[in-house]
Amino acid sequence: MKEENIGAELRALNISLLRYLAKHKVRTNKEKSDYPDETRGLQIWVIDYLIKHQDEDIFQRDLEKEFVMRRSTATNFVKKMEQAGLIRRESVAYDARLKKIILTDKAFELQAGMMTKKKEFETLLRGDLSEAEIKQFIATIQKIKHNLQEQ
């Protein structure tokens, strides 16, 4: 009997997700996309996160924690979103070192199309899974993440 390997299964799942996203990537404006070519993948989840937390001051470190990014990765990511005109950074009165991240009007305009794509992707992932299976899967993933954070 073959021994189950969590690491290999997670790697295979990640590769499948990346291949699907690459195959179904956002089309350019010329191809009548709902949102610009530079808006894809993680940017959609970050914009959604920022919309849900728009009444709070959100900083780069919050994105690092929420999306499990290294500081250098987050810095480049935030810069790209800023260059795409999706966010702007603004100083806060209580600490001159910090710059909160604010969504631009452009990001809000793109919200509906992005959320439709996100919902379609989530529906695909859920497929024929029962609610119990989904809850168990999420609980298991959270435990694995916790195990990794302990190290």
CSV table of C-alpha atoms in Angstrom, one decimal:
chain,number,residue,atom,x,y,z
A,1,MET,CA,0.0,0.0,0.0
A,2,LYS,CA,1.3,3.4,-1.0
A,3,GLU,CA,2.1,5.8,1.8
A,4,GLU,CA,0.3,9.2,1.6
A,5,ASN,CA,2.7,12.1,1.3
A,6,ILE,CA,1.1,15.4,2.3
A,7,GLY,CA,4.0,17.5,0.9
A,8,ALA,CA,3.8,15.9,-2.5
A,9,GLU,CA,0.0,16.2,-2.6
A,10,LEU,CA,0.2,19.9,-1.7
A,11,ARG,CA,2.9,20.5,-4.3
A,12,ALA,CA,0.8,18.8,-7.0
A,13,LEU,CA,-2.3,20.8,-6.0
A,14,ASN,CA,-0.3,24.0,-6.1
A,15,ILE,CA,1.0,23.2,-9.6
A,16,SER,CA,-2.6,22.3,-10.8
A,17,LEU,CA,-3.8,25.6,-9.4
A,18,LEU,CA,-1.0,27.6,-11.1
A,19,ARG,CA,-1.6,25.8,-14.4
A,20,TYR,CA,-5.3,26.5,-14.3
A,21,LEU,CA,-4.7,30.2,-13.5
A,22,ALA,CA,-2.1,30.4,-16.3
A,23,LYS,CA,-4.5,28.8,-18.8
A,24,HIS,CA,-7.4,31.0,-17.8
A,25,LYS,CA,-5.4,34.1,-17.2
A,26,VAL,CA,-7.0,37.5,-17.5
A,27,ARG,CA,-7.3,38.7,-21.1
A,28,THR,CA,-5.9,42.0,-22.2
A,29,ASN,CA,-8.2,45.0,-22.7
A,30,LYS,CA,-8.2,44.3,-26.5
A,31,GLU,CA,-9.9,41.0,-25.7
A,32,LYS,CA,-12.7,42.6,-23.8
A,33,SER,CA,-11.6,41.6,-20.3
A,34,ASP,CA,-13.5,42.8,-17.2
A,35,TYR,CA,-10.3,44.3,-15.8
A,36,PRO,CA,-6.8,45.2,-17.1
A,37,ASP,CA,-4.1,42.8,-18.0
A,38,GLU,CA,-2.0,43.8,-15.0
A,39,THR,CA,-4.7,42.8,-12.6
A,40,ARG,CA,-4.6,39.1,-11.9
A,41,GLY,CA,-4.1,36.4,-9.3
A,42,LEU,CA,-3.2,37.6,-5.9
A,43,GLN,CA,-4.1,41.2,-6.7
A,44,ILE,CA,-7.7,40.1,-6.9
A,45,TRP,CA,-7.6,38.6,-3.4
A,46,VAL,CA,-5.7,41.6,-2.0
A,47,ILE,CA,-8.2,44.1,-3.4
A,48,ASP,CA,-11.0,42.0,-1.9
A,49,TYR,CA,-9.2,42.0,1.4
A,50,LEU,CA,-8.7,45.8,1.3
A,51,ILE,CA,-12.3,46.3,0.4
A,52,LYS,CA,-13.4,44.2,3.4
A,53,HIS,CA,-11.0,46.2,5.7
A,54,GLN,CA,-11.5,49.6,4.2
A,55,ASP,CA,-12.5,51.0,7.6
A,56,GLU,CA,-9.2,50.0,9.1
A,57,ASP,CA,-5.6,51.2,8.5
A,58,ILE,CA,-4.0,48.4,6.5
A,59,PHE,CA,-0.2,48.4,6.0
A,60,GLN,CA,2.2,46.3,4.0
A,61,ARG,CA,3.0,44.2,7.1
A,62,ASP,CA,-0.7,43.3,7.3
A,63,LEU,CA,-0.6,41.9,3.7
A,64,GLU,CA,2.6,40.0,4.5
A,65,LYS,CA,0.8,38.3,7.4
A,66,GLU,CA,-2.5,37.7,5.7
A,67,PHE,CA,-1.0,36.4,2.4
A,68,VAL,CA,2.1,34.8,3.9
A,69,MET,CA,4.6,36.9,2.0
A,70,ARG,CA,8.2,37.8,2.8
A,71,ARG,CA,8.9,41.5,3.2
A,72,SER,CA,10.8,41.8,-0.1
A,73,THR,CA,8.0,40.0,-2.0
A,74,ALA,CA,5.4,42.2,-0.4
A,75,THR,CA,7.4,45.3,-1.2
A,76,ASN,CA,7.6,44.4,-4.9
A,77,PHE,CA,3.9,43.4,-5.0
A,78,VAL,CA,2.7,46.6,-3.4
A,79,LYS,CA,4.9,48.6,-5.8
A,80,LYS,CA,3.3,46.8,-8.8
A,81,MET,CA,-0.2,47.4,-7.5
A,82,GLU,CA,0.7,51.1,-7.0
A,83,GLN,CA,2.2,51.3,-10.6
A,84,ALA,CA,-1.0,49.7,-11.9
A,85,GLY,CA,-3.0,52.5,-10.3
A,86,LEU,CA,-4.9,50.1,-8.0
A,87,ILE,CA,-3.6,51.4,-4.7
A,88,ARG,CA,-1.9,54.4,-3.2
A,89,ARG,CA,0.2,54.7,0.0
A,90,GLU,CA,-0.5,57.5,2.5
A,91,SER,CA,1.3,58.4,5.7
A,92,VAL,CA,-0.6,58.1,9.0
A,93,ALA,CA,-0.5,60.9,11.6
A,94,TYR,CA,0.4,58.6,14.5
A,95,ASP,CA,3.6,57.2,13.0
A,96,ALA,CA,5.5,58.8,10.2
A,97,ARG,CA,7.3,55.6,9.3
A,98,LEU,CA,4.1,53.8,8.3
A,99,LYS,CA,2.1,54.2,5.1
A,100,LYS,CA,-1.4,52.8,4.9
A,101,ILE,CA,-2.6,51.2,1.7
A,102,ILE,CA,-5.6,52.7,0.2
A,103,LEU,CA,-7.6,51.5,-2.8
A,104,THR,CA,-8.0,53.8,-5.8
A,105,ASP,CA,-11.2,54.5,-7.6
A,106,LYS,CA,-9.8,52.3,-10.4
A,107,ALA,CA,-9.7,49.3,-8.0
A,108,PHE,CA,-13.3,49.9,-6.9
A,109,GLU,CA,-14.4,50.2,-10.6
A,110,LEU,CA,-12.8,46.8,-11.2
A,111,GLN,CA,-14.3,45.1,-8.2
A,112,ALA,CA,-17.4,43.6,-9.7
A,113,GLY,CA,-15.6,41.9,-12.5
A,114,MET,CA,-12.9,40.6,-10.2
A,115,MET,CA,-15.3,39.3,-7.7
A,116,THR,CA,-17.2,37.4,-10.4
A,117,LYS,CA,-14.0,35.7,-11.5
A,118,LYS,CA,-13.1,34.9,-7.9
A,119,LYS,CA,-16.6,33.4,-7.3
A,120,GLU,CA,-16.3,31.3,-10.5
A,121,PHE,CA,-12.9,30.0,-9.4
A,122,GLU,CA,-14.2,29.2,-5.9
A,123,THR,CA,-17.2,27.3,-7.4
A,124,LEU,CA,-14.9,25.3,-9.6
A,125,LEU,CA,-12.7,24.4,-6.6
A,126,ARG,CA,-15.7,23.3,-4.5
A,127,GLY,CA,-17.0,21.2,-7.4
A,128,ASP,CA,-18.7,18.1,-6.0
A,129,LEU,CA,-17.3,18.5,-2.4
A,130,SER,CA,-19.9,18.5,0.4
A,131,GLU,CA,-20.0,21.3,3.0
A,132,ALA,CA,-18.6,18.8,5.5
A,133,GLU,CA,-15.7,18.0,3.2
A,134,ILE,CA,-14.9,21.7,2.7
A,135,LYS,CA,-15.0,22.4,6.4
A,136,GLN,CA,-12.7,19.5,7.1
A,137,PHE,CA,-10.3,20.5,4.3
A,138,ILE,CA,-10.1,24.1,5.6
A,139,ALA,CA,-9.6,22.8,9.2
A,140,THR,CA,-6.8,20.5,8.0
A,141,ILE,CA,-5.1,23.2,5.9
A,142,GLN,CA,-5.2,25.5,8.9
A,143,LYS,CA,-3.6,22.9,11.1
A,144,ILE,CA,-0.8,22.3,8.6
A,145,LYS,CA,-0.2,26.0,8.4
A,146,HIS,CA,0.0,26.2,12.2
A,147,ASN,CA,2.4,23.2,12.2
A,148,LEU,CA,4.7,25.1,9.7
A,149,GLN,CA,4.5,28.3,11.7
A,150,GLU,CA,5.7,26.5,14.8
A,151,GLN,CA,9.1,25.8,13.1
